[in-house]
Structures are given as C-alpha cells and as structure tokens.
Short mmCIF file of C-alpha atoms and ligand atoms in Angstrom, two decimals:
data_model
loop_
_atom_site.label_atom_id
_atom_site.label_comp_id
_atom_site.label_asym_id
_atom_site.label_seq_id
_atom_site.Cartn_x
_atom_site.Cartn_y
_atom_site.Cartn_z
CA MET D 1 -13.57 -35.24 14.49
CA SER D 2 -10.10 -34.91 13.05
CA ARG D 3 -9.68 -31.91 10.78
CA ARG D 4 -7.06 -30.49 8.61
CA ILE D 5 -6.46 -26.31 8.77
CA ALA D 6 -5.78 -25.24 5.32
CA ILE D 7 -3.64 -21.88 5.21
CA LEU D 8 -4.08 -20.36 2.11
CA GLY D 9 -1.05 -17.77 0.97
CA GLY D 10 0.66 -19.82 3.94
CA THR D 11 4.43 -19.07 2.51
CA GLY D 12 4.32 -15.64 3.88
CA PRO D 13 5.34 -14.59 7.48
CA ALA D 14 1.59 -14.35 8.89
CA GLY D 15 0.59 -18.17 7.56
CA MET D 16 3.97 -19.58 8.67
CA GLY D 17 3.65 -18.34 12.03
CA LEU D 18 0.35 -19.83 12.38
CA ALA D 19 1.12 -22.90 10.75
CA LEU D 20 4.24 -23.55 13.03
CA ARG D 21 2.01 -22.70 16.29
CA TRP D 22 -0.79 -24.97 15.08
CA ALA D 23 1.52 -27.76 14.12
CA ARG D 24 3.32 -27.59 17.44
CA ALA D 25 -0.14 -27.71 19.19
CA GLY D 26 -0.77 -31.01 17.36
CA GLU D 27 -3.25 -29.77 14.53
CA ALA D 28 -3.13 -31.16 11.15
CA VAL D 29 -2.12 -28.15 8.67
CA VAL D 30 -1.83 -27.95 4.86
CA ILE D 31 0.00 -24.86 3.61
CA GLY D 32 -1.33 -23.56 0.43
CA SER D 33 0.54 -21.33 -2.18
CA ARG D 34 0.38 -20.71 -5.86
CA SER D 35 2.95 -23.04 -6.25
CA ALA D 36 2.84 -26.64 -4.79
CA GLU D 37 6.66 -26.71 -4.67
CA ARG D 38 6.80 -23.43 -2.67
CA ALA D 39 4.12 -24.84 -0.32
CA GLN D 40 6.05 -28.19 0.13
CA GLU D 41 9.34 -26.07 1.15
CA ALA D 42 7.36 -23.84 3.55
CA ALA D 43 5.88 -27.37 5.01
CA ALA D 44 9.46 -28.86 5.23
CA LYS D 45 10.61 -25.93 7.16
CA ILE D 46 7.84 -25.84 9.61
CA ARG D 47 8.40 -29.77 10.26
CA GLU D 48 12.03 -28.95 10.90
CA ARG D 49 10.87 -26.53 13.61
CA ALA D 50 8.09 -28.21 15.11
CA GLY D 51 9.54 -31.83 14.92
CA ALA D 52 9.23 -34.87 12.87
CA GLY D 53 6.14 -35.73 14.38
CA ALA D 54 4.33 -32.51 12.95
CA ASN D 55 1.27 -33.22 10.86
CA ILE D 56 2.01 -30.60 7.73
CA LYS D 57 2.16 -30.68 4.00
CA GLY D 58 2.10 -28.09 1.29
CA ASP D 59 -0.02 -28.10 -1.94
CA THR D 60 -1.79 -25.60 -4.35
CA ASN D 61 -4.29 -23.09 -2.74
CA ALA D 62 -7.07 -25.01 -4.57
CA VAL D 63 -6.19 -28.22 -3.45
CA ALA D 64 -5.66 -27.13 0.11
CA CYS D 65 -9.03 -25.21 0.24
CA ALA D 66 -10.92 -28.30 -1.24
CA ALA D 67 -9.38 -30.59 1.25
CA SER D 68 -10.38 -28.75 4.36
CA ASP D 69 -13.59 -27.19 5.98
CA LEU D 70 -11.39 -24.88 8.00
CA VAL D 71 -9.53 -22.58 5.90
CA VAL D 72 -7.32 -19.47 6.69
CA MET D 73 -6.43 -16.75 4.34
CA THR D 74 -3.19 -15.04 4.76
CA VAL D 75 -2.66 -13.11 1.26
CA PRO D 76 -1.85 -9.48 0.82
CA PHE D 77 -4.99 -7.20 0.45
CA GLU D 78 -4.21 -6.06 -3.12
CA GLY D 79 -4.52 -9.84 -4.12
CA GLN D 80 -7.55 -10.79 -1.92
CA ALA D 81 -10.46 -10.25 -4.31
CA ALA D 82 -9.13 -11.81 -7.29
CA PHE D 83 -7.86 -14.88 -5.15
CA LEU D 84 -11.24 -15.55 -3.72
CA LYS D 85 -12.87 -15.17 -7.10
CA GLU D 86 -10.52 -17.99 -8.50
CA LEU D 87 -10.98 -20.32 -5.49
CA LYS D 88 -14.76 -19.91 -5.46
CA ALA D 89 -15.25 -23.47 -6.76
CA SER D 90 -12.72 -25.03 -4.23
CA PHE D 91 -14.76 -24.29 -0.91
CA GLN D 92 -16.63 -27.13 0.75
CA PRO D 93 -20.28 -26.07 1.51
CA ASN D 94 -20.23 -24.59 5.22
CA ALA D 95 -16.54 -24.19 5.56
CA ILE D 96 -15.17 -21.49 7.97
CA LEU D 97 -12.93 -19.20 6.01
CA VAL D 98 -10.76 -17.41 8.69
CA ASP D 99 -9.71 -13.87 7.22
CA ALA D 100 -6.52 -12.10 8.45
CA THR D 101 -6.38 -9.77 5.90
CA VAL D 102 -5.28 -5.95 6.56
CA PRO D 103 -6.06 -3.39 3.94
CA LEU D 104 -3.05 -1.36 4.47
CA ALA D 105 -2.31 1.68 2.31
CA ALA D 106 1.09 0.07 1.52
CA SER D 107 -1.03 -2.47 -0.76
CA VAL D 108 -1.16 0.63 -3.38
CA GLY D 109 2.04 2.18 -2.65
CA GLY D 110 0.81 4.14 0.42
CA ARG D 111 1.96 4.02 4.03
CA ALA D 112 1.84 0.61 6.30
CA THR D 113 0.68 2.95 9.24
CA ARG D 114 -2.55 3.52 7.23
CA THR D 115 -5.53 1.62 5.96
CA LEU D 116 -7.64 1.81 2.78
CA GLY D 117 -11.13 2.44 2.76
CA VAL D 118 -12.73 -0.72 1.69
CA TRP D 119 -16.26 -0.15 0.05
CA GLN D 120 -18.16 -3.38 2.06
CA GLY D 121 -16.52 -1.80 5.27
CA SER D 122 -13.52 -4.00 5.65
CA ALA D 123 -11.53 -6.63 4.06
CA ALA D 124 -13.27 -9.39 6.02
CA GLN D 125 -16.80 -8.07 4.70
CA GLN D 126 -15.30 -7.99 1.19
CA ALA D 127 -14.40 -11.80 1.65
CA ALA D 128 -17.85 -12.69 2.74
CA GLU D 129 -19.13 -11.04 -0.15
CA LEU D 130 -16.95 -13.08 -2.64
CA VAL D 131 -17.23 -16.47 -0.91
CA PRO D 132 -19.94 -19.20 -2.12
CA LYS D 133 -23.17 -18.88 0.01
CA GLY D 134 -22.81 -21.13 3.16
CA VAL D 135 -19.12 -20.25 3.66
CA ARG D 136 -18.77 -18.63 7.02
CA VAL D 137 -16.24 -15.87 7.06
CA VAL D 138 -14.63 -15.22 10.56
CA ALA D 139 -11.99 -12.16 10.91
CA ALA D 140 -9.15 -12.95 13.45
CA PHE D 141 -5.41 -12.85 14.00
CA HIS D 142 -4.90 -9.41 12.25
CA ASN D 143 -3.07 -7.87 15.30
CA ALA D 144 -0.94 -10.77 16.27
CA SER D 145 2.62 -9.91 15.19
CA ALA D 146 4.20 -12.56 12.61
CA GLU D 147 7.37 -11.95 13.84
CA LEU D 148 6.47 -13.22 17.32
CA MET D 149 4.26 -15.80 15.92
CA ASN D 150 7.34 -17.31 13.96
CA GLY D 151 9.39 -17.41 17.16
CA ASP D 152 9.65 -20.01 19.96
CA GLU D 153 8.23 -17.94 22.90
CA PRO D 154 4.49 -17.44 23.97
CA VAL D 155 2.72 -14.65 21.90
CA GLU D 156 1.62 -12.21 24.52
CA CYS D 157 -1.65 -10.89 23.05
CA ASP D 158 -5.31 -11.23 22.58
CA VAL D 159 -6.90 -12.37 19.33
CA LEU D 160 -10.01 -10.42 18.70
CA VAL D 161 -12.42 -12.82 16.63
CA CYS D 162 -15.65 -11.69 14.85
CA SER D 163 -18.24 -13.05 12.47
CA ASP D 164 -21.90 -13.33 11.90
CA ASP D 165 -21.83 -17.16 12.80
CA PRO D 166 -21.45 -17.84 16.54
CA GLU D 167 -20.57 -21.27 15.86
CA ALA D 168 -17.81 -20.39 13.50
CA THR D 169 -16.62 -17.71 16.27
CA LYS D 170 -16.50 -20.57 18.95
CA VAL D 171 -14.43 -22.66 16.52
CA VAL D 172 -11.97 -19.64 15.76
CA VAL D 173 -11.50 -18.34 19.59
CA GLU D 174 -10.59 -21.98 20.25
CA LEU D 175 -8.06 -22.17 17.65
CA ALA D 176 -6.65 -18.96 18.82
CA ALA D 177 -6.23 -20.26 22.29
CA LYS D 178 -4.06 -23.11 21.02
CA ILE D 179 -1.22 -20.92 20.61
CA PRO D 180 0.71 -20.30 23.83
CA GLY D 181 0.28 -16.98 25.28
CA ILE D 182 -2.85 -15.81 23.06
CA ARG D 183 -6.44 -15.52 24.40
CA GLY D 184 -9.32 -15.84 21.82
CA ILE D 185 -12.16 -13.05 22.55
CA ASP D 186 -15.64 -13.33 20.84
CA ALA D 187 -15.62 -9.58 19.33
CA GLY D 188 -19.21 -9.76 18.02
CA ARG D 189 -20.40 -9.36 14.30
CA LEU D 190 -18.12 -9.18 11.28
CA GLU D 191 -18.87 -5.37 10.88
CA ASN D 192 -16.22 -5.10 13.74
CA ALA D 193 -13.60 -6.22 11.42
CA ARG D 194 -13.11 -2.85 10.07
CA ILE D 195 -11.96 -1.73 13.61
CA ILE D 196 -9.83 -4.73 14.22
CA GLU D 197 -8.11 -4.20 10.76
CA GLU D 198 -7.38 -0.64 11.49
CA ILE D 199 -5.69 -1.23 14.87
CA THR D 200 -3.00 -3.29 12.91
CA ALA D 201 -2.10 0.07 11.09
CA LEU D 202 -1.74 1.62 14.55
CA LEU D 203 0.21 -1.43 15.91
CA ILE D 204 2.68 -0.82 13.06
CA GLY D 205 3.11 2.75 13.73
CA LEU D 206 3.98 1.66 17.21
CA ASN D 207 6.32 -0.96 16.04
CA ILE D 208 8.38 1.76 13.88
CA ARG D 209 8.10 4.36 16.65
CA HIS D 210 9.26 2.24 19.63
CA LYS D 211 11.13 -0.55 17.52
CA GLY D 212 9.01 -3.47 18.88
CA HIS D 213 6.55 -5.93 18.09
CA SER D 214 3.33 -4.64 19.57
CA GLY D 215 0.16 -6.66 20.29
CA ILE D 216 -3.00 -5.82 22.27
CA ARG D 217 -4.55 -6.91 25.55
CA ILE D 218 -8.18 -6.46 26.55
CA THR D 219 -8.83 -5.93 30.31
CA GLY D 220 -11.98 -5.66 32.46
CA LEU D 221 -14.12 -8.58 31.03
CA PRO D 222 -15.46 -11.36 32.97
CA ALA D 223 -13.13 -14.18 33.01
CA ASN D 224 -15.27 -16.58 30.75
CA ALA D 225 -14.87 -14.06 27.89
CA TYR D 226 -11.26 -14.99 27.63
CA ARG D 227 -10.27 -18.44 26.04
CA PRO D 228 -8.32 -20.08 27.73
CA LEU D 229 -9.90 -18.95 31.13
N1 NAP A 301 2.72 -10.02 8.86
C1 NAP A 301 2.21 -9.91 9.99
O1 NAP A 301 2.65 -9.53 10.91
C2 NAP A 301 0.74 -9.91 9.61
C3 NAP A 301 -0.03 -10.06 10.89
C4 NAP A 301 -1.38 -10.10 10.86
C5 NAP A 301 -2.12 -10.04 9.74
N2 NAP A 301 -1.36 -9.89 8.38
C6 NAP A 301 -2.03 -10.05 7.08
O2 NAP A 301 -2.11 -11.28 6.69
C7 NAP A 301 -1.73 -11.28 5.19
C8 NAP A 301 -0.38 -11.95 4.76
O3 NAP A 301 0.84 -11.17 5.39
P1 NAP A 301 1.99 -11.65 5.07
O4 NAP A 301 2.99 -10.54 5.60
O5 NAP A 301 2.54 -13.10 5.32
O6 NAP A 301 2.00 -11.30 3.46
P2 NAP A 301 2.87 -11.86 2.12
O7 NAP A 301 4.18 -12.44 2.82
O8 NAP A 301 2.95 -10.63 1.46
O9 NAP A 301 1.84 -12.72 1.39
C9 NAP A 301 1.71 -14.08 1.78
C10 NAP A 301 1.75 -15.05 0.62
O10 NAP A 301 0.74 -14.69 -0.13
C11 NAP A 301 0.72 -15.09 -1.50
N3 NAP A 301 0.60 -14.08 -2.40
C12 NAP A 301 1.20 -12.92 -2.66
N4 NAP A 301 0.35 -11.96 -3.44
C13 NAP A 301 -0.45 -12.91 -3.98
C14 NAP A 301 -1.43 -12.55 -4.84
N5 NAP A 301 -1.63 -11.41 -5.37
N6 NAP A 301 -2.46 -13.53 -4.89
C15 NAP A 301 -2.59 -14.73 -4.37
N7 NAP A 301 -1.48 -15.04 -3.45
C16 NAP A 301 -0.62 -14.05 -3.26
C17 NAP A 301 2.40 -15.41 -1.36
O11 NAP A 301 2.40 -16.93 -1.66
P3 NAP A 301 3.01 -17.70 -3.16
O12 NAP A 301 3.71 -16.77 -3.59
O13 NAP A 301 3.66 -18.95 -2.30
O14 NAP A 301 1.50 -18.04 -3.54
C18 NAP A 301 2.78 -15.13 -0.26
O15 NAP A 301 3.83 -15.74 0.39
C19 NAP A 301 -1.82 -9.72 4.80
O16 NAP A 301 -3.03 -9.47 4.56
C20 NAP A 301 -1.51 -9.19 5.98
O17 NAP A 301 -2.19 -7.87 6.34
C21 NAP A 301 -0.09 -10.06 8.32
#
C-alpha cells in the first residue's frame, strides 16, 4: 500500500532530518508547517539534497495531517498541547501519531539538560490524551541527534519505540530501520516514553560536556529484537 508520511512542525532540525532520511529511503513525505510557504521551502531544500526523484512536498500542518495515516510530530514541548487541540479534527481515524517531543526545561526558560514533570507521565502520554479516540500514539526518535540526521553519514544509534498498540509499534520500528545506521527496538508500553524522553536531556548534557552528538545503543538482546537484524 502506498503511503505518505506527514511530518508536522517539519521545518525544524528534527523534522527536516527525518524528512531527508525518509525521502532518501524512497518514502513519500509531506512536511507540515503553520505556513504552507515555509513548508514548501523546506521541501525544496530536502529535494535539493535527496535528489530530483524525491517524493516530497510541503503544506500546512492541517492539510498534511488530513492527508496521511502516518503522522510524525516534531514541535517544541511548549506548543504541543495547543497544537494537538487545534489539529484534532484533521486526524484520520486510526492514524498513527509518532511523537518525538522532549519536555525539556528549556521550554520554560530552564536548562536543556533537565526535563519538566508532565502530569500524564510524559509528553507522549499527554499527546495520547489529546488526540481523537482511535489515533494511536507511538513515542520514538527522541534520542536521535538532529545534527546527525541532517548529515549524509549513517546515524549510529538505536531508536526506542513505545506505544500501547503493538501493530503501530511495528510500523514505527520498521520506519526507524529505514535510516542507515539506525536500529529500531520495541521498547514496550507508552508509559516508557517518560524514561526515553529523559535520556535526551542526559544526551544533551553529554554533548555539551564532550562536544559531540551522542546517541544510545542497546546491547545484549537477541538478534530478533533489533530491526534491521
Ligand atoms: N533537535 C533535536 O536534536 C531533537 C532530537 C529529538 C527530538 N527532538 C524533539 O523534536 C521536537 C522538534 O525539535 P526541533 O529542534 O526541530 O524544534 P524547533 O526547531 O524549535 O521546532 C520545530 C518546528 O515546530 C514549529 N513550531 C514551533 N513552535 C511551535 C508552536 N508553538 N506551535 C506549533 N508549531 C510550532 C516550527 O515550524 P513552523 O514555524 O514552520 O510552523 C518549527 O520549525 C522537539 O519537541 C524536540 O524536543 C529534537
């Protein structure tokens, strides 16, 4: 079945990196933005780098969301709740919403090396509370460096994927594995998003301390826990 991945808030570094990698992998992508013009400019930049054959376009977040049953959200935590409330009517029934939001304290003027407490447990669980019934929220890509994702080299890290819907988890694990160097790993229920989101704050601290672009690798699991094998 052909599909188009919608990346909402896709004009920032996190969304652009995912769009670039998936466009290169042959996926059809639509970048979403609050401004259709900004989204189209971002899509043109990706096309320049991924090649003229890249299947990528840009539109408003609402149009992009309505056109896809596989939606990725890369907006800052401070905008996440209002954003989802505004888009509520745009989701397809049973859509998958991939949430990469990290509730960094920087959102409220604090440090990027600390996270905020979210009443629901995590940004992803907050998202799950705000989407229409039937939309399946999957937390993923929090620990992948946008800097590396926007480069040309393989991204050497694992992407932990969690949700309360095993079928949706499987789709996103496979999607992660389309990025060279990345392995997607089923990390269990959506409540684990709290831990995965917090790892990002630690990685940012490591990046500052050691001047790098850190990621994580999980070791010791049987080969079939990793995609690709
Ligand atoms: N950067 C990373 O390395 C990285 C890695 C993993 C996860 N993440 C997470 O991914 C998300 C995006 O990160 P980023 O660095 O790409 O962020 P960003 O550049 O600050 O924001 C991404 C896009 O979101 C839109 N946006 C900004 N404020 C908004 C608001 N209040 N309401 C609706 N849309 C808004 C903007 O697009 P328009 O103005 O075009 O609408 C912006 O280009 C964050 O939650 C972050 O924690 C980031």
